[in-house]
XYZ file of C-alpha atoms in Angstrom:
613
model
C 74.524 101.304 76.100
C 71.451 101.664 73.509
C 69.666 97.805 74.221
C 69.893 96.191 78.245
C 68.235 93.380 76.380
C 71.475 91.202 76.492
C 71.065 91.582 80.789
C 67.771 89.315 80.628
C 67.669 86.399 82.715
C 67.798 84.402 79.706
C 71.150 85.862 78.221
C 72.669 86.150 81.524
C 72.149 82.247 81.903
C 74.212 81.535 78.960
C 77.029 82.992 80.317
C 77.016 82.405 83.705
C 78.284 78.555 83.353
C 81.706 79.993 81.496
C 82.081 82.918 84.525
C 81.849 79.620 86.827
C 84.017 77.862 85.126
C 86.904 80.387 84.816
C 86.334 81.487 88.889
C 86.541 77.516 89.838
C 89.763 76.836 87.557
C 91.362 79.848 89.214
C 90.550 78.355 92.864
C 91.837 75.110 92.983
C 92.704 74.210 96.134
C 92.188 70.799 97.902
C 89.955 71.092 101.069
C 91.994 69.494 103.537
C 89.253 67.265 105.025
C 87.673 64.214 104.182
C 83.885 64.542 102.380
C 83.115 61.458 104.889
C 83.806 63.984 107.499
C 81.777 67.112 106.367
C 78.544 67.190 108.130
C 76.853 69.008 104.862
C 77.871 69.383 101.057
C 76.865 72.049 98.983
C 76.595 71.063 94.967
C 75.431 74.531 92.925
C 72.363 73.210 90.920
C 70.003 75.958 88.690
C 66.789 75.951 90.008
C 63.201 77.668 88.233
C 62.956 80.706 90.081
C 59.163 81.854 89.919
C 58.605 85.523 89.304
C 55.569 87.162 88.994
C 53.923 89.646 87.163
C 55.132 92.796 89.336
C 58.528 91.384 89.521
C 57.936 89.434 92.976
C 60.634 86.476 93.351
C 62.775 84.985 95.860
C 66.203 86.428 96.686
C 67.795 83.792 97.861
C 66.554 80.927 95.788
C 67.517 83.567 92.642
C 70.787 83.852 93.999
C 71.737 80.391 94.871
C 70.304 79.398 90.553
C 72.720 82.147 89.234
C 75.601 81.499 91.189
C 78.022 78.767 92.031
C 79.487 79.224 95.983
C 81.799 75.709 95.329
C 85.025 78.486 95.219
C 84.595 79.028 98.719
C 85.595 75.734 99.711
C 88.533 76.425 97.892
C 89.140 79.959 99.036
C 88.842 78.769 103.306
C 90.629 75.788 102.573
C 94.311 77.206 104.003
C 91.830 78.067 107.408
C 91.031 74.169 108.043
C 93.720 71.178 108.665
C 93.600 67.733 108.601
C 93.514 66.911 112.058
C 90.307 67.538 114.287
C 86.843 65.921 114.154
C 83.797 66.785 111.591
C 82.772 70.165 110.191
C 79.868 71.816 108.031
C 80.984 72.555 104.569
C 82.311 75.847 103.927
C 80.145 76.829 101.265
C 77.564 75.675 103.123
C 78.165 77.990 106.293
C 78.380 81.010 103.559
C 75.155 79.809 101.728
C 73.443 79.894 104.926
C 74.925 82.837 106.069
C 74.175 85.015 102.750
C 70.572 83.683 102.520
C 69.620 84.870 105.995
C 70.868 88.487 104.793
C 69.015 88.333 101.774
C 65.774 87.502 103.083
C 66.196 89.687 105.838
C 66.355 87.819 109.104
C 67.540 90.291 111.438
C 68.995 88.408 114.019
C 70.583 84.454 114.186
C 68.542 82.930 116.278
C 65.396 83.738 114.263
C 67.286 82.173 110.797
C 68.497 79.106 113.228
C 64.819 78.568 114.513
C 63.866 78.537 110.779
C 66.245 76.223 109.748
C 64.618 73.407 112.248
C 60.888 74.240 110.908
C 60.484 71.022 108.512
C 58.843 73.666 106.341
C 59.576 76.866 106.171
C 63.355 75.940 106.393
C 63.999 73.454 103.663
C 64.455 75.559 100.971
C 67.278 76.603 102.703
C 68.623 73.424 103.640
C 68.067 72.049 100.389
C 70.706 75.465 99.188
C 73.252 74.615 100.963
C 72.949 70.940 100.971
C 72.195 70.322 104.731
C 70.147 67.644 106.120
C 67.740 67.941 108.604
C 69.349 65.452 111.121
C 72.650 68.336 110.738
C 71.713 71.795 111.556
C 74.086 74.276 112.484
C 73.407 76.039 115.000
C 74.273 79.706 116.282
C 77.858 78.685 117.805
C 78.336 77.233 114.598
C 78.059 80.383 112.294
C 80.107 82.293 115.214
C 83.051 79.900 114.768
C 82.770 79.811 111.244
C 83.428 83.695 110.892
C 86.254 83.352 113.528
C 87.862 80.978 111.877
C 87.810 82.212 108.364
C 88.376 86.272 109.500
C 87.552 89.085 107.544
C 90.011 88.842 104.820
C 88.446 86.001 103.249
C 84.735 87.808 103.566
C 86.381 90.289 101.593
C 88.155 88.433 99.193
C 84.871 86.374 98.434
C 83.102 89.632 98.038
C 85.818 90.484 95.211
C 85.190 87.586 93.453
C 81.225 88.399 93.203
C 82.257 91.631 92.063
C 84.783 89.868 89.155
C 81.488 87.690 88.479
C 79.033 90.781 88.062
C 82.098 92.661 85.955
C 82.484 89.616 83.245
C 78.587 89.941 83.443
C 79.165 93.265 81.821
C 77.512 95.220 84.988
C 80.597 96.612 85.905
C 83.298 98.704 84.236
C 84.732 100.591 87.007
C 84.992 104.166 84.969
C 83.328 106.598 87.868
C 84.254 105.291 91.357
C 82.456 107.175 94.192
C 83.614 107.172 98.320
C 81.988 107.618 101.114
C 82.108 106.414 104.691
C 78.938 105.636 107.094
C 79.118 105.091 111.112
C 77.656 102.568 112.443
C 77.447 101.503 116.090
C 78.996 99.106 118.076
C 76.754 96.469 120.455
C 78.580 97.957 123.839
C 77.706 101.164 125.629
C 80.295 104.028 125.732
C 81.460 104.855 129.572
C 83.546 107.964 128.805
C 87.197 107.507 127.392
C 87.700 107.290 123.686
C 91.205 106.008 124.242
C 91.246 103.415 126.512
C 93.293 100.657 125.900
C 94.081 96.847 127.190
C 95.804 98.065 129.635
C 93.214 100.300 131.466
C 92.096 97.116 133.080
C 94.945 96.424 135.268
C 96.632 100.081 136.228
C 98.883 100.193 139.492
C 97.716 102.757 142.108
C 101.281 104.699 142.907
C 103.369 103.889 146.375
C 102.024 106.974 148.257
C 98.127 106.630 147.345
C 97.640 103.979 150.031
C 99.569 106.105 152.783
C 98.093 109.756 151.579
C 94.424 107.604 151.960
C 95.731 106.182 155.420
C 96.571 109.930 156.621
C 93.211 110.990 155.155
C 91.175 108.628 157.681
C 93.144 108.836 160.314
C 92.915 112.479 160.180
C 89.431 112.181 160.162
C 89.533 110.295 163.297
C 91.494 112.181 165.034
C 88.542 115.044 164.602
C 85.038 112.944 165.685
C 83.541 116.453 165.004
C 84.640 116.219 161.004
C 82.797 112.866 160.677
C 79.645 112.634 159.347
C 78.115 109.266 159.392
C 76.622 108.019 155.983
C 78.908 110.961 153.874
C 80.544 109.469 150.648
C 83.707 110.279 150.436
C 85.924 109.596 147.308
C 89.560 108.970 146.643
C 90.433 110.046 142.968
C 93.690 108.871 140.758
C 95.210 110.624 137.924
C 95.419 108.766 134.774
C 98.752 106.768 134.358
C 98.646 107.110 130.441
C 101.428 109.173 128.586
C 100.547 108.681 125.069
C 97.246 110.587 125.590
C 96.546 112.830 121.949
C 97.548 116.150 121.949
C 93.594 117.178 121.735
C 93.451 115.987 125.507
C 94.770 119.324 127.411
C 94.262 118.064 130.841
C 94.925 114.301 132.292
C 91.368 112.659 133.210
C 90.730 111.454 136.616
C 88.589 109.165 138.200
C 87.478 107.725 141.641
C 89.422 104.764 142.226
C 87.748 104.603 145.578
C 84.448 105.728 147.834
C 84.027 104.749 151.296
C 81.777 106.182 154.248
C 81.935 105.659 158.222
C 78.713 104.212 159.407
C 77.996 102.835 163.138
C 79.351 99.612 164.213
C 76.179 97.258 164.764
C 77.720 94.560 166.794
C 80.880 94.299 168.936
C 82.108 91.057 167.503
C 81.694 92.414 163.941
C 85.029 92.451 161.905
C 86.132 95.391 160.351
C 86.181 95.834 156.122
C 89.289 94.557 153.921
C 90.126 98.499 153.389
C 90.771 98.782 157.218
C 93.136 96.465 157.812
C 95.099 97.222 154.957
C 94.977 100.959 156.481
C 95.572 99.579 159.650
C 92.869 101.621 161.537
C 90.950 98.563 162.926
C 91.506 99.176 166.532
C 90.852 102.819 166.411
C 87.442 102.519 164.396
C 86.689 100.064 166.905
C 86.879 102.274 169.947
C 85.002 104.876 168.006
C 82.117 102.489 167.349
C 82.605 103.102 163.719
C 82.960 100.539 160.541
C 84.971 102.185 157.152
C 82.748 100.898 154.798
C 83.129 100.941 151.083
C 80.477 101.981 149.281
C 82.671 101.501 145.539
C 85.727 100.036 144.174
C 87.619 100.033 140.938
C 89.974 97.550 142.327
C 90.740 94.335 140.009
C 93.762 92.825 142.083
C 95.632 93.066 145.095
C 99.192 92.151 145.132
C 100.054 91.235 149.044
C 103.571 89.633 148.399
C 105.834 92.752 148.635
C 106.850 94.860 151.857
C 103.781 97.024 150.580
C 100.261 95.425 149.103
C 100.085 96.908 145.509
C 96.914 98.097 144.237
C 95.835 97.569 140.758
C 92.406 99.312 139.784
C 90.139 99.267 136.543
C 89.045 102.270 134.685
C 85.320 102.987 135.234
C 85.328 104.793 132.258
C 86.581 101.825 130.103
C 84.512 100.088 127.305
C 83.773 96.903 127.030
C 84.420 97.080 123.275
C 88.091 98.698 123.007
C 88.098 98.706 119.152
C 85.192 100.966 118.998
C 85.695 104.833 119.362
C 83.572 107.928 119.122
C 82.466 109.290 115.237
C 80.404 112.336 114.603
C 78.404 112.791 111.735
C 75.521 115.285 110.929
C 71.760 114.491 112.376
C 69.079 113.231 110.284
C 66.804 115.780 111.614
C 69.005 119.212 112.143
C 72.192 119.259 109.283
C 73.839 121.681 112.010
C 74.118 119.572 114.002
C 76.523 116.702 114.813
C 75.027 113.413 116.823
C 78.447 111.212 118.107
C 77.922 107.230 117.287
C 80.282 104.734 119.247
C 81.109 102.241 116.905
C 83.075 101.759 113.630
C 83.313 103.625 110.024
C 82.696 101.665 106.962
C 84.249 103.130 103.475
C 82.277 101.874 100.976
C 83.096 102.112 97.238
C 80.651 102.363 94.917
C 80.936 101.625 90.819
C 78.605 104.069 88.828
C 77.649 102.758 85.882
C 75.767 105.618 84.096
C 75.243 104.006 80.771
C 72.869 101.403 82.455
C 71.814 102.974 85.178
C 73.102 101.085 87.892
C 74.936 101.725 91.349
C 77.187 98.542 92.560
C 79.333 98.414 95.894
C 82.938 96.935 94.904
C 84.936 97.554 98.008
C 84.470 97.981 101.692
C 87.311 98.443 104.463
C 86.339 98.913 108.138
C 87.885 100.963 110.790
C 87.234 102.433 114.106
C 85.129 105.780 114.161
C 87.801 108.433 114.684
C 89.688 107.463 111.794
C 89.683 109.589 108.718
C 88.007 107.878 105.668
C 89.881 109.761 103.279
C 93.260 107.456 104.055
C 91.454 104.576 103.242
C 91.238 105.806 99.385
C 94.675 105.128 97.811
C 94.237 101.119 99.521
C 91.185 100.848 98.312
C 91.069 102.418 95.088
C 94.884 99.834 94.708
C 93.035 96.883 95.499
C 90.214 97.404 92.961
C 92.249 98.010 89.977
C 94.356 94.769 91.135
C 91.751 92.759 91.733
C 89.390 93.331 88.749
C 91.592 94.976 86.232
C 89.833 98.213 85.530
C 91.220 101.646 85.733
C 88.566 104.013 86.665
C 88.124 107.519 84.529
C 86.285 109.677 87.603
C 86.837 109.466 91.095
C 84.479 111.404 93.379
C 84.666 111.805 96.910
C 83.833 114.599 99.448
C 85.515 116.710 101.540
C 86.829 113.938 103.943
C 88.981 112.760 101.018
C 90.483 116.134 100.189
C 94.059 115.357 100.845
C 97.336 116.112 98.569
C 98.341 111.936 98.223
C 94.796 111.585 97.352
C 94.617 113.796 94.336
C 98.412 112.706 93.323
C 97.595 109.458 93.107
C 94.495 109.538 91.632
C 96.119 111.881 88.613
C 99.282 110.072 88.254
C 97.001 106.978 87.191
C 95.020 109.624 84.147
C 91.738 109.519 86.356
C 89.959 113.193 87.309
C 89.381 113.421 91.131
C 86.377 115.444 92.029
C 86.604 115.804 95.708
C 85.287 118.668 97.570
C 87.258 120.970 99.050
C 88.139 121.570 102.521
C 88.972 124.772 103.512
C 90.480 124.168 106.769
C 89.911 127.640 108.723
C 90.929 129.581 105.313
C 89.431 133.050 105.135
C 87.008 133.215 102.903
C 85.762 137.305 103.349
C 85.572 138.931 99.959
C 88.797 141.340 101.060
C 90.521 138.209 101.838
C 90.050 136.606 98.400
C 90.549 139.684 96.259
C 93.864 139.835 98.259
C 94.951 136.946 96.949
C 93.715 136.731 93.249
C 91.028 134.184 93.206
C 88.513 132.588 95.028
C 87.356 129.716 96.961
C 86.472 127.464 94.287
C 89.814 128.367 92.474
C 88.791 130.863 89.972
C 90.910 133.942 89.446
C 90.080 137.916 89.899
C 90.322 140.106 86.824
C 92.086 143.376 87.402
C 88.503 145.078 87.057
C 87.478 142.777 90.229
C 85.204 140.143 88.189
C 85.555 136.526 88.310
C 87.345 134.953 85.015
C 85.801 132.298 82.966
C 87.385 129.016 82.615
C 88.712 128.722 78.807
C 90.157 124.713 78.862
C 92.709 122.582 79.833
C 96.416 122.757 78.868
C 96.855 118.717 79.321
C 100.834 119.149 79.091
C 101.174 121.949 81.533
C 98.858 120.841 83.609
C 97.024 124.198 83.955
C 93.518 125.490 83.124
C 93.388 128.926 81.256
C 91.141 131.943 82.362
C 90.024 134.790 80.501
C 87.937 138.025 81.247
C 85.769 137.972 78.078
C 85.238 141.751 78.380
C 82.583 141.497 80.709
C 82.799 145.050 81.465
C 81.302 145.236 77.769
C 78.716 142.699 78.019
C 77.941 142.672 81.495
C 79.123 145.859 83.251
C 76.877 145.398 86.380
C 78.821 142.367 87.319
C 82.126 144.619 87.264
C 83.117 146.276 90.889
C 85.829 148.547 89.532
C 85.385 148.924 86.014
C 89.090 150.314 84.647
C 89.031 153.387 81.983
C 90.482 152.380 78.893
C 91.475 148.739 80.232
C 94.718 147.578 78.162
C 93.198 143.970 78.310
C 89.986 145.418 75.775
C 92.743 145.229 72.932
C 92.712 141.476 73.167
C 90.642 139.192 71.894
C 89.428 137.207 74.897
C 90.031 140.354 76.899
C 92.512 139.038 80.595
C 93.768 136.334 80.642
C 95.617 134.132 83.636
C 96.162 130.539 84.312
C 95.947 128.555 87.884
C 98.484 125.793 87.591
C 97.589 122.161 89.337
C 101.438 121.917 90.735
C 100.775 125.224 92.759
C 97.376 123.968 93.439
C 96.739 120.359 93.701
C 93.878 120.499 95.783
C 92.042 123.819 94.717
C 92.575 123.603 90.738
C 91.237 120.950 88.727
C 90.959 119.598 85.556
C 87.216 120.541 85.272
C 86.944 123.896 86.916
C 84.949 123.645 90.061
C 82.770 126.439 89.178
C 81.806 124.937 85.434
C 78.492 123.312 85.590
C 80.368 120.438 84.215
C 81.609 119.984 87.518
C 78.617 120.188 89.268
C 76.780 117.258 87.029
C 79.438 115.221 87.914
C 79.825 115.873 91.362
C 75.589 115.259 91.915
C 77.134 111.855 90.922
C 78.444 111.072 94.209
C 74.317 110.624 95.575
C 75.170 107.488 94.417
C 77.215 106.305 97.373
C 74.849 108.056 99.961
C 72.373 105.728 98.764
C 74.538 102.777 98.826
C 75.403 103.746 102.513
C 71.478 104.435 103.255
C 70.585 100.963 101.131
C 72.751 99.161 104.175
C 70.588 101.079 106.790
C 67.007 101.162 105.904
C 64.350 98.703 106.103
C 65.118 96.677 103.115
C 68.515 95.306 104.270
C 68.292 97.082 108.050
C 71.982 95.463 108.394
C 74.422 98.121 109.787
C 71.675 100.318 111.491
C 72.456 98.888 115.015
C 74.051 95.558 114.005
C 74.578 93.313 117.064
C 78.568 93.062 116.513
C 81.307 93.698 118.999
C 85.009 94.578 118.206
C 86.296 95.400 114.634
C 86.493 91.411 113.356
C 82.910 91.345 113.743
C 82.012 94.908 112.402
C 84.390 94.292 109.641
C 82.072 90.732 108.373
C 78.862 92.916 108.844
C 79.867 95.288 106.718
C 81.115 93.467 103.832
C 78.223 90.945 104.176
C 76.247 94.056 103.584
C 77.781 95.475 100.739
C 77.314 91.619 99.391
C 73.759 91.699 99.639
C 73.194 95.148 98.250
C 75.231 94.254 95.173
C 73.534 91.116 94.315
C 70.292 92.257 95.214
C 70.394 95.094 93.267
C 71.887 93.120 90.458
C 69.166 90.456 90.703
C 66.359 93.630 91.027
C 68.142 94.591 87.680
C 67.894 91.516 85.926
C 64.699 90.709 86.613
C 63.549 94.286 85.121
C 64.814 93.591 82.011
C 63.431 90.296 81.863
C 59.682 91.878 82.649
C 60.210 94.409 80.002
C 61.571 92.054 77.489
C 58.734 89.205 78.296
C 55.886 91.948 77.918
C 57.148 93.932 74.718
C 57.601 90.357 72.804
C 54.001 89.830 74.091
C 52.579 93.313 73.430
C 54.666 94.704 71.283
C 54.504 97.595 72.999
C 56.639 100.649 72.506
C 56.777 101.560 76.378
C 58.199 98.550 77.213
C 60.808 98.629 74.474
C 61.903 102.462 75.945
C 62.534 100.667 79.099
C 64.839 98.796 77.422
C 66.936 101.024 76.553
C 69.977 102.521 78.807
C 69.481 105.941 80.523
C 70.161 108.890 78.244
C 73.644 110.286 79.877
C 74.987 113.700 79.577
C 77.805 114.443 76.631
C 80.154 115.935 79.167
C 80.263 112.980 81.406
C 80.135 110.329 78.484
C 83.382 112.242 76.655
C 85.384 111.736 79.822
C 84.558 107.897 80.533
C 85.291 106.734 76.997
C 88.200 108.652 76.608
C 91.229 106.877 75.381
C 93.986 106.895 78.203
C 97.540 105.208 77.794
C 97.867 102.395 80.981
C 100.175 104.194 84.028
């Protein structure tokens, strides 16, 4: 891309009414309910959008002029029926909804409270084609995200992405993964894998009678009790399924209790003693079992025997959350544990204008691996928009054997790290066995081989020597005498095959600086990531959400506003350098306008000619 003048406001206007036109005709579906009984109606109109000299201008009023939200109606239409009373307009809810992300209102109520200032809020109103007799309120925008789900967050985030692509600021060629934690709005008691039924477990047939000989052993010796002393009753527990990781069963105290002085004679004894049945003898003693704690969520008193059920002190309140680690901010050795969820977000590179665009986003809980989320992912992007990407870049977290299969078997180049997983990696150890740990073979002499292409048909890259023991002897540990390979032209020569190697060996050797250029790529989804978290969005740095439905709408709302803020950001660049070289006619400006310079190596691969898979 030599001229980003056809990205100016300007340009982008023209086409923007044919994008709308093609996304409505493909979403056609009749909203079940009556207009007479939608409480607000949102109508896309283009509005002047006022931007100053240093590139100052309203997100949301920017956002709302460029695109037309009337396909969500369409899209939530299967999530409404005909019966029931009145409801806001869908598109409405979402225009609402997006602008207080985009103009950074950190919590609901704040955006709500603005939306009743006469003010201040009717530029939003006026968006999303509310009146001010008609606000919604917080309840509102809850039930609006319950009723629609996740699913259809996403699959409006897909369509803005289809938008921004037939903009021409997106061709999918170098796709780059990475996962962030985030936490959940519920603290973490102690058991990562508690479950539903933690709530409700049944204390076994011989804890009540093991408890009973326990105090009446106790008060059978006087001389044993001390008055005040906590005394605990533990339970083992009841799960089977626990992981493998989990070496011994967990315990905790389903009950504590203490003997203190009786204070009146006509005073009844606690719940606990009758069930015991030790009333009569604490009352001859002059002592009351009290109990100090309890875990203890029912009683069942209609068998032979009252059943116990108990509640795990160590369960969360949010059961879809689970414990992450990821490296501190402050000390990279060392690992900080976040309660809460894992958002893989995928992030377009587009080199040849200088742009970095989220285009996917799937939420899970914190222990799982991002790296399975890749082959879904990746799937649903070529479906969705139609692109088949050249470069897929990932770290370590994604180095698994499906991963690189399926990302070759569709003529892309995965450059993932690689994970070593507890391999040896002393030099005796890889001289042993004939290369090293970025792949690249031993000579005989004991040098490292230089990378000498690709054999596209057997799938193999060549090595040779080049007679460094001639150019370079330092470099040599055991130079041979008379070395049979100095005959040759290239000197040794050996070949590391992909099949016997699919995650060590790749198409670019991971030792070429080729690889390295193209790997620094993968910054780009860090930033995306830290774009979600910093003060400019400040969206999934402690997000008030609780269970995965609600982390899952964060996230993509997030990756939302960082693509069409960062879209906007762009656009309105290139309409400041445009507007002030036509003015000026100066030479600075039109360098501006021109796409970033990108490196040969990484331009040959992404407009390479590849046959469809």
């Amino acid at each position: 891309m030599k001229d980003l003048t056809p990205f100016s406001l300007k340009e982008v206007l023209k086409r923007i009414n044919a994008i709308h036109v093609r996304i409505n005709l493909a979403h056609q579906d009749v909203f079940p309910k009556q207009r007479s009984r939608l409480l607000s109606l949102y109508q896309y109109k283009r509005r002047f959008v006022d931007i100053s000299s240093q590139g100052q201008f309203s997100f949301s009023k920017l956002a709302t002029s460029l695109i037309d939200f009337s396909f969500v109606r369409s899209l939530v239409a299967s999530c409404y029926s005909r019966e029931g009373g009145t409801c806001f307009d869908p598109a409405s809810m979402f225009c609402l909804y997006l602008c207080k992300f985009l103009d950074n209102f950190r919590y609901m109520d704040d955006f709500v409270a603005c939306l009743h200032d006469k003010d201040k809020g009717r530029c939003y109103r006026t968006y999303a084609g509310i009146s001010y007799e008609r606000i919604p309120c917080k309840a509102d925008f809850t039930n609006f995200k319950k009723r629609i789900g996740p699913e259809k967050f996403d699959e409006i985030f897909h369509i803005l992405v289809e938008i921004v692509k037939e903009l021409g600021l997106i061709t999918g060629k170098i796709l780059s993964y990475d996962g962030t934690l985030f936490p959940t709005y519920a603290r973490y008691r102690g058991c990562n894998y508690a479950t539903c039924e933690c709530s409700c477990i049944p204390l076994k047939d011989d804890f009540l009678q093991h408890l009973r000989y326990r105090v009446s052993y106790l008060l059978a010796h006087p001389e044993k009790i001390i008055l005040g002393k906590q005394r605990r009753s533990f339970t083992l527990c009841p799960r089977d399924d626990l992981p493998s990781c989990v070496k011994k069963r967990p315990s905790f105290v389903a009950f504590s209790f203490c003997f203190v002085p009786r204070e009146e004679d006509d005073q009844e004894q606690s719940e606990l003693a009758r069930i015991l049945g030790v009333e009569k003898r604490l009352s001859q003693m002059g002592l009351y079992l009290k109990l100090t704690s309890s875990c203890v969520s029912r009683i069942d008193l209609t068998g032979n025997n009252p059943l116990i059920y108990v509640r795990c002190p160590r369960m969360p309140s949010d059961l879809e959350a689970k414990i992450g680690y990821r490296r501190s901010n402050h000390n990279p050795n060392k690992k900080v544990k976040i309660f809460g969820f894992q958002a893989m977000i995928t992030t377009s590179i587009e080199v040849e204008i200088g742009l970095e665009l989220p285009v996917g986003c799937v939420v899970s809980s914190a222990e799982k691996s991002d790296g399975s989320y890749l082959i879904p992912e990746r799937r649903k992007f070529i479906r969705e928009h139609e692109l088949l990407p050249s470069l897929d870049i990932g770290d370590a977290g994604f180095d698994v054997t499906d991963n690189f299969q399926y990302v070759r078997s569709t003529g892309s180049i995965p450059i993932i790290d690689y994970n070593r997983r507890g391999e040896r990696t002393d030099p005796a150890t890889l001289l042993m066995r004939g290369y090293d740990e970025r792949g690249t073979p031993f000579a005989p002499c004991g040098t490292l081989c230089k990378s000498n292409g690709y054999d596209e048909r057997k799938k193999r890259v060549s090595y040779v020597c080049r007679k460094q023991c001639l150019t370079s002897p330092s470099f040599v540990p055991h130079p041979i005498p008379g070395c049979k390979y100095l005959a040759r032209e290239c000197g040794y020569s050996t070949h590391m095959s992909i099949r016997a190697h699919p995650r060590l060996v790749c198409e670019i050797p991971r030792s070429s600086k080729r690889w390295k250029k193209i790997r620094n790529l993968r910054s780009a989804s860090e930033r995306t990531n830290g774009t979600t978290k910093e003060a400019d969005l400040d969206i999934l740095e402690s997000p008030r959400v609780f269970g995965l439905t609600a982390a899952s709408i964060e996230a993509t709302m997030a990756c939302i506003t960082t693509l069409l803020k960062r879209v906007m950001k762009f656009i309105v660049r290139v309409t400041l350098n445009l507007t002030n070289y036509l003015k000026t006619w100066d030479k600075s400006y039109r360098r501006k306008l021109e796409g970033p310079k990108v490196p040969a190596c990484i331009l040959s691969l992404i407009q390479r000619r590849r046959a469809p898979p």
